Short mmCIF file of C-alpha atoms in Angstrom, two decimals:
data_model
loop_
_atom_site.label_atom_id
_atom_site.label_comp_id
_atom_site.label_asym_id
_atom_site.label_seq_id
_atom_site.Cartn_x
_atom_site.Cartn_y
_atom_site.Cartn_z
CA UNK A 1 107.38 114.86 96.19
CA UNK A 2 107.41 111.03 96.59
CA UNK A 3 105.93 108.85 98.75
CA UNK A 4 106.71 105.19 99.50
CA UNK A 5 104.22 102.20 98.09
CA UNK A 6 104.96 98.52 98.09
CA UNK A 7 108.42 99.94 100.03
CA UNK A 8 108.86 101.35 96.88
CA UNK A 9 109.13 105.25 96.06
CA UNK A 10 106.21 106.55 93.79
CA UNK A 11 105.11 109.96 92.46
CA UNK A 12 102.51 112.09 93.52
CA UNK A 13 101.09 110.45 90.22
CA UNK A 14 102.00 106.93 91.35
CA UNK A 15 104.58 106.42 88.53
CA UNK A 16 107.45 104.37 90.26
CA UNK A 17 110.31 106.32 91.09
CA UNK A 18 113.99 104.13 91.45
CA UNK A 19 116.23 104.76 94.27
CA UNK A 20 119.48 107.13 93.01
CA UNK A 21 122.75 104.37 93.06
CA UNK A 22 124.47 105.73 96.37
CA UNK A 23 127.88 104.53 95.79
CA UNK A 24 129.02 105.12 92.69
CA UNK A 25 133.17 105.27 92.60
CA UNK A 26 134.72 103.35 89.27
CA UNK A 27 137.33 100.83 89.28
CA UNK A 28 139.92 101.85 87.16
CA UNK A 29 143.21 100.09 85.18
CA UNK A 30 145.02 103.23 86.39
CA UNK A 31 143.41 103.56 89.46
CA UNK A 32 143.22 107.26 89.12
CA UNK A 33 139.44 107.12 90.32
CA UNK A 34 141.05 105.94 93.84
CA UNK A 35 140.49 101.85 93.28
CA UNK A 36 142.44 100.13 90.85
CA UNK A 37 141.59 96.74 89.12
CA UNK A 38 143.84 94.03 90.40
CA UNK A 39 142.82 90.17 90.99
CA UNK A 40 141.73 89.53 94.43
CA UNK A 41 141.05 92.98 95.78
CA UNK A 42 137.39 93.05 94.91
CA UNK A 43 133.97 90.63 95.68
CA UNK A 44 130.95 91.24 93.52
CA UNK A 45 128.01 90.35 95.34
CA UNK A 46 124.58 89.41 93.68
CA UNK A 47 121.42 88.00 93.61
CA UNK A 48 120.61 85.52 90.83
CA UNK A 49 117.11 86.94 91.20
CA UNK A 50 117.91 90.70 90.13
CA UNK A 51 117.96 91.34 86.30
CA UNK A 52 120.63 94.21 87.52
CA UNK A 53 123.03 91.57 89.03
CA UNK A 54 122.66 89.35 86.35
CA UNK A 55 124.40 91.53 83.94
CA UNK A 56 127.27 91.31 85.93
CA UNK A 57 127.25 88.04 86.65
CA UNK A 58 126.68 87.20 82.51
CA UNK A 59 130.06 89.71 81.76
CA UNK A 60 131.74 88.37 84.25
CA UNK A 61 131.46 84.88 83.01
CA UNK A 62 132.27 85.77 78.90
CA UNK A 63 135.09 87.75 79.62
CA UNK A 64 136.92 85.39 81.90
CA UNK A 65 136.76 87.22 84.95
CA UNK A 66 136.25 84.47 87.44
CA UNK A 67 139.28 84.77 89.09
CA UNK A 68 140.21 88.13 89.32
CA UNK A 69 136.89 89.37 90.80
CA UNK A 70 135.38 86.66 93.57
CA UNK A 71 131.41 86.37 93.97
CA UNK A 72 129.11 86.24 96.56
CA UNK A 73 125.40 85.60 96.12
CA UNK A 74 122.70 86.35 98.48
CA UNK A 75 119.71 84.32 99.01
CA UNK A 76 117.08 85.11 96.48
CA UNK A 77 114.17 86.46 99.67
CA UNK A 78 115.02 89.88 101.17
CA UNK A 79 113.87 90.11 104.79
CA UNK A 80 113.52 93.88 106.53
CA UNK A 81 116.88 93.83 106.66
CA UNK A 82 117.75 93.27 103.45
CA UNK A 83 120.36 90.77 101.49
CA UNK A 84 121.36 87.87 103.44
CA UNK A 85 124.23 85.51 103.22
CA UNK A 86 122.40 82.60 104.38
CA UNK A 87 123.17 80.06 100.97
CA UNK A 88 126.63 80.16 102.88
CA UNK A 89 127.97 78.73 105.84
CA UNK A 90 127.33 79.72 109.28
CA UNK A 91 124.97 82.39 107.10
CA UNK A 92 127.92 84.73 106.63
CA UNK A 93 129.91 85.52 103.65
CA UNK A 94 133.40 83.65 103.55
CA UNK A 95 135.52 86.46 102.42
CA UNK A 96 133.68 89.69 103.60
CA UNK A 97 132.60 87.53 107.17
CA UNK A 98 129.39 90.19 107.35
CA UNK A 99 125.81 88.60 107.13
CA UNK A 100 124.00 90.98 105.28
CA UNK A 101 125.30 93.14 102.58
CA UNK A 102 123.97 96.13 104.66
CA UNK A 103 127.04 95.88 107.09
CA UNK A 104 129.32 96.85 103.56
CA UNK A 105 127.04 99.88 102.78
CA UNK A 106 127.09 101.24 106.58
CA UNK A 107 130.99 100.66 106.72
CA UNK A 108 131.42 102.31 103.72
CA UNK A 109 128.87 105.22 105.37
CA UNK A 110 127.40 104.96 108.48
CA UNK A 111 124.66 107.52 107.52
CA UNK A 112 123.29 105.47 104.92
CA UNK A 113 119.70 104.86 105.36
CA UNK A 114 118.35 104.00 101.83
CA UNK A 115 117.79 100.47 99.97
CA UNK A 116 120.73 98.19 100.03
CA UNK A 117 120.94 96.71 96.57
CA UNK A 118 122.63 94.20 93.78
CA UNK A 119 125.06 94.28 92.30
CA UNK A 120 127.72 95.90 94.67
CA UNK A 121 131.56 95.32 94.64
CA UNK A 122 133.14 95.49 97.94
CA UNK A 123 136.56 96.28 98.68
CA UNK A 124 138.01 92.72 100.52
CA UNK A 125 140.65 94.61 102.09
CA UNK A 126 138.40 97.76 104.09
CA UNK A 127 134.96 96.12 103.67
CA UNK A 128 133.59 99.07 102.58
CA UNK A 129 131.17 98.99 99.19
CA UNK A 130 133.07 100.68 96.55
CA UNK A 131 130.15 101.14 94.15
CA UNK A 132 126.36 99.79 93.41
CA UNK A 133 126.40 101.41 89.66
CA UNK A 134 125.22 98.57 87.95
CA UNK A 135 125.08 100.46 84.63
CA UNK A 136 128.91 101.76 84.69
CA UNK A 137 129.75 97.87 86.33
CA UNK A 138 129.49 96.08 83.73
CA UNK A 139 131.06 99.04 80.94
CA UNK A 140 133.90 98.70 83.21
CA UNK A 141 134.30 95.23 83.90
CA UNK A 142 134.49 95.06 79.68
CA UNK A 143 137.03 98.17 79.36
CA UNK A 144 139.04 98.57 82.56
CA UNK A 145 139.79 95.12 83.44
CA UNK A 146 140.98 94.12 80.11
CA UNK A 147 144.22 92.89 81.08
CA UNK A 148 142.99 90.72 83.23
CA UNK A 149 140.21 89.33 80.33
CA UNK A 150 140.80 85.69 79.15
CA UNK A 151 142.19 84.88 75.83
CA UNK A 152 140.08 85.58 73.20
CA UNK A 153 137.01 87.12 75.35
CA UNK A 154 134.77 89.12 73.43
CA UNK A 155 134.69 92.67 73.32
CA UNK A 156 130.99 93.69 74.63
CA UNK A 157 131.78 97.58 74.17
CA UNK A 158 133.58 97.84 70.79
CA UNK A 159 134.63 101.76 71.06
CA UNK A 160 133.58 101.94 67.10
CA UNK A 161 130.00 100.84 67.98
CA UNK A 162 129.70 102.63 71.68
CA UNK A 163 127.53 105.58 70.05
CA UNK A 164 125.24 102.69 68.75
CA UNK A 165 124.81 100.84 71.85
CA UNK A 166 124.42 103.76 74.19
CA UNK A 167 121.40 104.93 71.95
CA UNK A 168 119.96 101.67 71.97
CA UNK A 169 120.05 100.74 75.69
CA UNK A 170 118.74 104.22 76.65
CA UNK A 171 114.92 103.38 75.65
CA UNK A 172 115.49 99.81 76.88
CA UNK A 173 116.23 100.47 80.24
CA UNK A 174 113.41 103.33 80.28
CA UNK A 175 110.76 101.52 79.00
CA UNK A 176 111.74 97.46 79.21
CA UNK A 177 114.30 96.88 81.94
CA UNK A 178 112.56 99.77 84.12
CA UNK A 179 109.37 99.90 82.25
CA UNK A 180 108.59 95.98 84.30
CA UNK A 181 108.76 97.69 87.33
CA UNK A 182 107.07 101.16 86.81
CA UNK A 183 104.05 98.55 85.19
CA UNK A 184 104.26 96.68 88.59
CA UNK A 185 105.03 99.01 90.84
CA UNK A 186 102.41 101.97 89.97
CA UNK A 187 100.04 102.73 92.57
CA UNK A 188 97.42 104.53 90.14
CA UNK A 189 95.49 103.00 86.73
CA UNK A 190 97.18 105.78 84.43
CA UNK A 191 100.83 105.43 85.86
CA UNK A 192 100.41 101.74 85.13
CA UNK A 193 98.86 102.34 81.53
CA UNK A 194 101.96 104.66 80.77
CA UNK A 195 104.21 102.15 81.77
CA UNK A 196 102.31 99.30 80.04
CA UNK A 197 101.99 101.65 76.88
CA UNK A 198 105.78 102.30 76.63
CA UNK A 199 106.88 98.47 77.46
CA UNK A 200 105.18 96.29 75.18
CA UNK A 201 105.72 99.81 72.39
CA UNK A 202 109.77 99.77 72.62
CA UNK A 203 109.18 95.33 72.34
CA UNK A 204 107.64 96.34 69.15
CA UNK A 205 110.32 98.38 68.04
CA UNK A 206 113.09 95.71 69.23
CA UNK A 207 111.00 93.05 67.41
CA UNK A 208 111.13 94.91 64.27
CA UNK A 209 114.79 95.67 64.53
CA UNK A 210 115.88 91.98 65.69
CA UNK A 211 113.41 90.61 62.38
CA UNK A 212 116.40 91.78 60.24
CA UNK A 213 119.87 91.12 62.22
CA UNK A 214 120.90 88.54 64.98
CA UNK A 215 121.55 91.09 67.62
CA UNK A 216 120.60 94.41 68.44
CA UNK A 217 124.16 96.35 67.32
CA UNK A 218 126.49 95.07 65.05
CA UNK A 219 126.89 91.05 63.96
CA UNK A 220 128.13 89.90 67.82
CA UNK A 221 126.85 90.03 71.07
CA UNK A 222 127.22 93.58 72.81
CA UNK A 223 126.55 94.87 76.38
CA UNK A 224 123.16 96.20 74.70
CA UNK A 225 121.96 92.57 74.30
CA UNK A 226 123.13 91.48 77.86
CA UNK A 227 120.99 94.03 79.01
CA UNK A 228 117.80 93.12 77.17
CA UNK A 229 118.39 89.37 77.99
CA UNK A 230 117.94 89.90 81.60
CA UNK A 231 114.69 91.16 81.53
CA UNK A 232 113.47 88.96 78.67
CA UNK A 233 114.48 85.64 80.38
CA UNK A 234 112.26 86.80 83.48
CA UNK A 235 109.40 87.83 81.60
CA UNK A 236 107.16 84.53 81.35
CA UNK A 237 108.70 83.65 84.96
CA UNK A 238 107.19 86.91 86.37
CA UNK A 239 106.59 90.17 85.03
CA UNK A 240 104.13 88.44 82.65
CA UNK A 241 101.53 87.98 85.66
CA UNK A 242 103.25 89.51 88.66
CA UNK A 243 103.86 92.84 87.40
CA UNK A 244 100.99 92.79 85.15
CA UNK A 245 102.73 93.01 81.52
CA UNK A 246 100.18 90.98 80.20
CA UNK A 247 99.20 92.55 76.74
CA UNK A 248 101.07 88.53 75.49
CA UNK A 249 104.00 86.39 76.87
CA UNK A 250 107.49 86.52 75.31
CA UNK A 251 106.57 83.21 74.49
CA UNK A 252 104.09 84.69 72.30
CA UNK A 253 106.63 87.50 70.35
CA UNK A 254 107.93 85.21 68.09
CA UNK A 255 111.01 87.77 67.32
CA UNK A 256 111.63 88.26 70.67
CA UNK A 257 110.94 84.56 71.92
CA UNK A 258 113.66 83.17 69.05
CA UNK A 259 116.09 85.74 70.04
CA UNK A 260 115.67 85.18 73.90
CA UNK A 261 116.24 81.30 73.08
CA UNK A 262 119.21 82.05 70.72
CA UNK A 263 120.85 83.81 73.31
CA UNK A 264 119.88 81.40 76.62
CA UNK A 265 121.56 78.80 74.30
CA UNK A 266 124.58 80.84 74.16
CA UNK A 267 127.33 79.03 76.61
CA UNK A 268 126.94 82.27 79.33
CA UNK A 269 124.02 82.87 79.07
CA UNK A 270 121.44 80.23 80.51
CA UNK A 271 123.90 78.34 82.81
CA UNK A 272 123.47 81.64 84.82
CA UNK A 273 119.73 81.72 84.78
CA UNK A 274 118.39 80.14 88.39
CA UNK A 275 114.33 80.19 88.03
CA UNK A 276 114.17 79.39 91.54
CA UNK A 277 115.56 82.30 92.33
CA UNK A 278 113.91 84.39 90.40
CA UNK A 279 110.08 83.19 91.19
CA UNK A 280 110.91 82.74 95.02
CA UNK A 281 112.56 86.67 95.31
CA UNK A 282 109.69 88.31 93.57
CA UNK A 283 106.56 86.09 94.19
CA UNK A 284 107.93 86.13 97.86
CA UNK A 285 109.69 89.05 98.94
CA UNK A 286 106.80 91.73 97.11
CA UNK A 287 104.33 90.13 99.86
CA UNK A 288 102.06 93.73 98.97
CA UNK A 289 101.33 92.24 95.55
CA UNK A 290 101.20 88.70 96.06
CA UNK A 291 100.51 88.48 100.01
CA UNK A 292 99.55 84.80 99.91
CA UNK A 293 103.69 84.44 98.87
CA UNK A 294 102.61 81.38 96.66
CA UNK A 295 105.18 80.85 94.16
CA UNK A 296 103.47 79.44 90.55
CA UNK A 297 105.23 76.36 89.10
CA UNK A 298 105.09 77.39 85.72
CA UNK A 299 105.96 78.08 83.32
CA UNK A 300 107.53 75.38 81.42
CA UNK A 301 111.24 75.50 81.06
CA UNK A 302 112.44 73.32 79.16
CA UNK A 303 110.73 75.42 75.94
CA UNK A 304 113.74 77.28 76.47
CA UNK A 305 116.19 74.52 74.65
CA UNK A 306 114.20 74.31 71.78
CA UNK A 307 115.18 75.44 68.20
CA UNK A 308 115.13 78.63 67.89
CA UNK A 309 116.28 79.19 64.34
CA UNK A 310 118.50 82.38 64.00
CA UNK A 311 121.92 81.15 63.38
#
């Protein structure tokens, strides 16, 4: 049994429970899962806030994907309605002409009643959401859209190293990527201290395994590394003081800190970091944790394009 807090679904414990991904069809080279990849027929849509969306947005970017999937992002404060396409024109999307990303998910099923989220690739053609999986998203966008890759893009899911990477992201999104908001979210003292336990308890274990190699599988960036950068570039920004992770600052981790840097200096990475964003969706839009909506100016960014020594 759940029940909802902060419009969030907890446990009878007040652990935070996350919303099942409703839509959840692949896009495949063959097309034998119903939607094929081909340039043009699809529109990711994101917010530069979300850590989920961001993934996409990072592969998207390395592997040259720019013009064979289109993007749409959403301004960074949800309203009860959800996403909104007010950053564009006439506050409607240009390509899908809907104003919240809510119309996609009822075309696609008119039943729907849960939380509309980022990332979701739409269908141009039918309008209809084709799938919110952010995990699979990006796993496909680096293995079924290969021909349509640029020259030389990297290969984020090397099939020799998938066992690897798959072990390694499993605790990460339990205890980091997730772990943020089940720290944030709780509504009791223990849920939180769980949460808080695990977190900064898997950043231990990353710090000890990034003290002896550049990135976390293998000698080149991997979909496993994406997917801790995410929640690492937000952590000073936010979860440090919103979400109460607070046991130090990634600023603090020197490991972790030097990694985060050597990757934000990574062409790919940081150009697609927006700290406005970020601060104004969750300092604004979680108005049950931070009801006076005041947005901190800090902290300082430009520590972010210093040295970080791991070449």
């Amino acid at each position: 049994m759940a029940t909802v807090q902060f419009g969030k679904e907890t446990s009878k414990r007040g652990e935070f429970v996350r919303q099942a991904n409703r839509f959840t069809d692949r896009i495949t080279a063959d097309g034998s899962s119903g939607w094929q990849a081909a340039p043009g027929k699809y529109r990711l849509v994101v917010s530069l806030a979300c850590p989920w969306a961001h993934r996409a947005v990072i592969v998207r970017g390395l592997l040259g994907l720019e013009d064979a999937i289109s993007l749409a992002v959403v301004d960074p404060v949800r309203d009860e309605k959800g996403w909104r396409f007010t950053l564009d024109e006439n506050d409607r999307d240009p390509v899908l002409d809907i104003e919240y990303l809510s119309e996609a998910y009822l075309r696609a099923d008119p039943t729907f009643e849960g939380r509309v989220t980022v990332p979701s690739i739409v269908d141009v053609e039918s309008g209809n959401v084709v799938t919110n999986d952010y995990p699979q998203i990006t796993l496909d966008l680096s293995t079924e859209w290969r021909e349509f890759h640029r020259p030389g893009a990297p290969d984020l899911y090397p099939e020799a190293l998938r066992q690897e990477i798959d072990e390694v992201i499993e605790p990460i999104f339990q205890n980091v990527n997730n772990g943020v908001y089940r720290c944030g979210f709780a509504s009791s003292q223990e849920a939180y201290e769980d949460a808080y336990d695990a977190l900064f308890a898997e950043l231990d274990r990353l710090s000890a395994r990034l003290s002896n190699q550049r990135y976390l599988v293998g000698d080149k960036i991997t979909e496993a590394d994406i997917r801790l950068f995410t929640t690492l570039v937000r952590f000073d920004a936010v979860y440090h003081g919103h979400f109460k992770c607070n046991r130090e600052k990634l600023a603090e981790m020197p490991v972790l800190w030097a990694y985060a840097r050597d990757l934000f200096q990574t062409p790919g990475f940081g150009d697609t970091v927006d700290f406005d964003h970020i601060k104004r969706h969750y300092y604004y839009t979680h108005d049950a944790i931070n009801p006076t909506r005041i947005v901190p100016k800090g902290p300082d960014l430009s520590r972010w394009h210093t040295p970080h020594g791991r070449g």
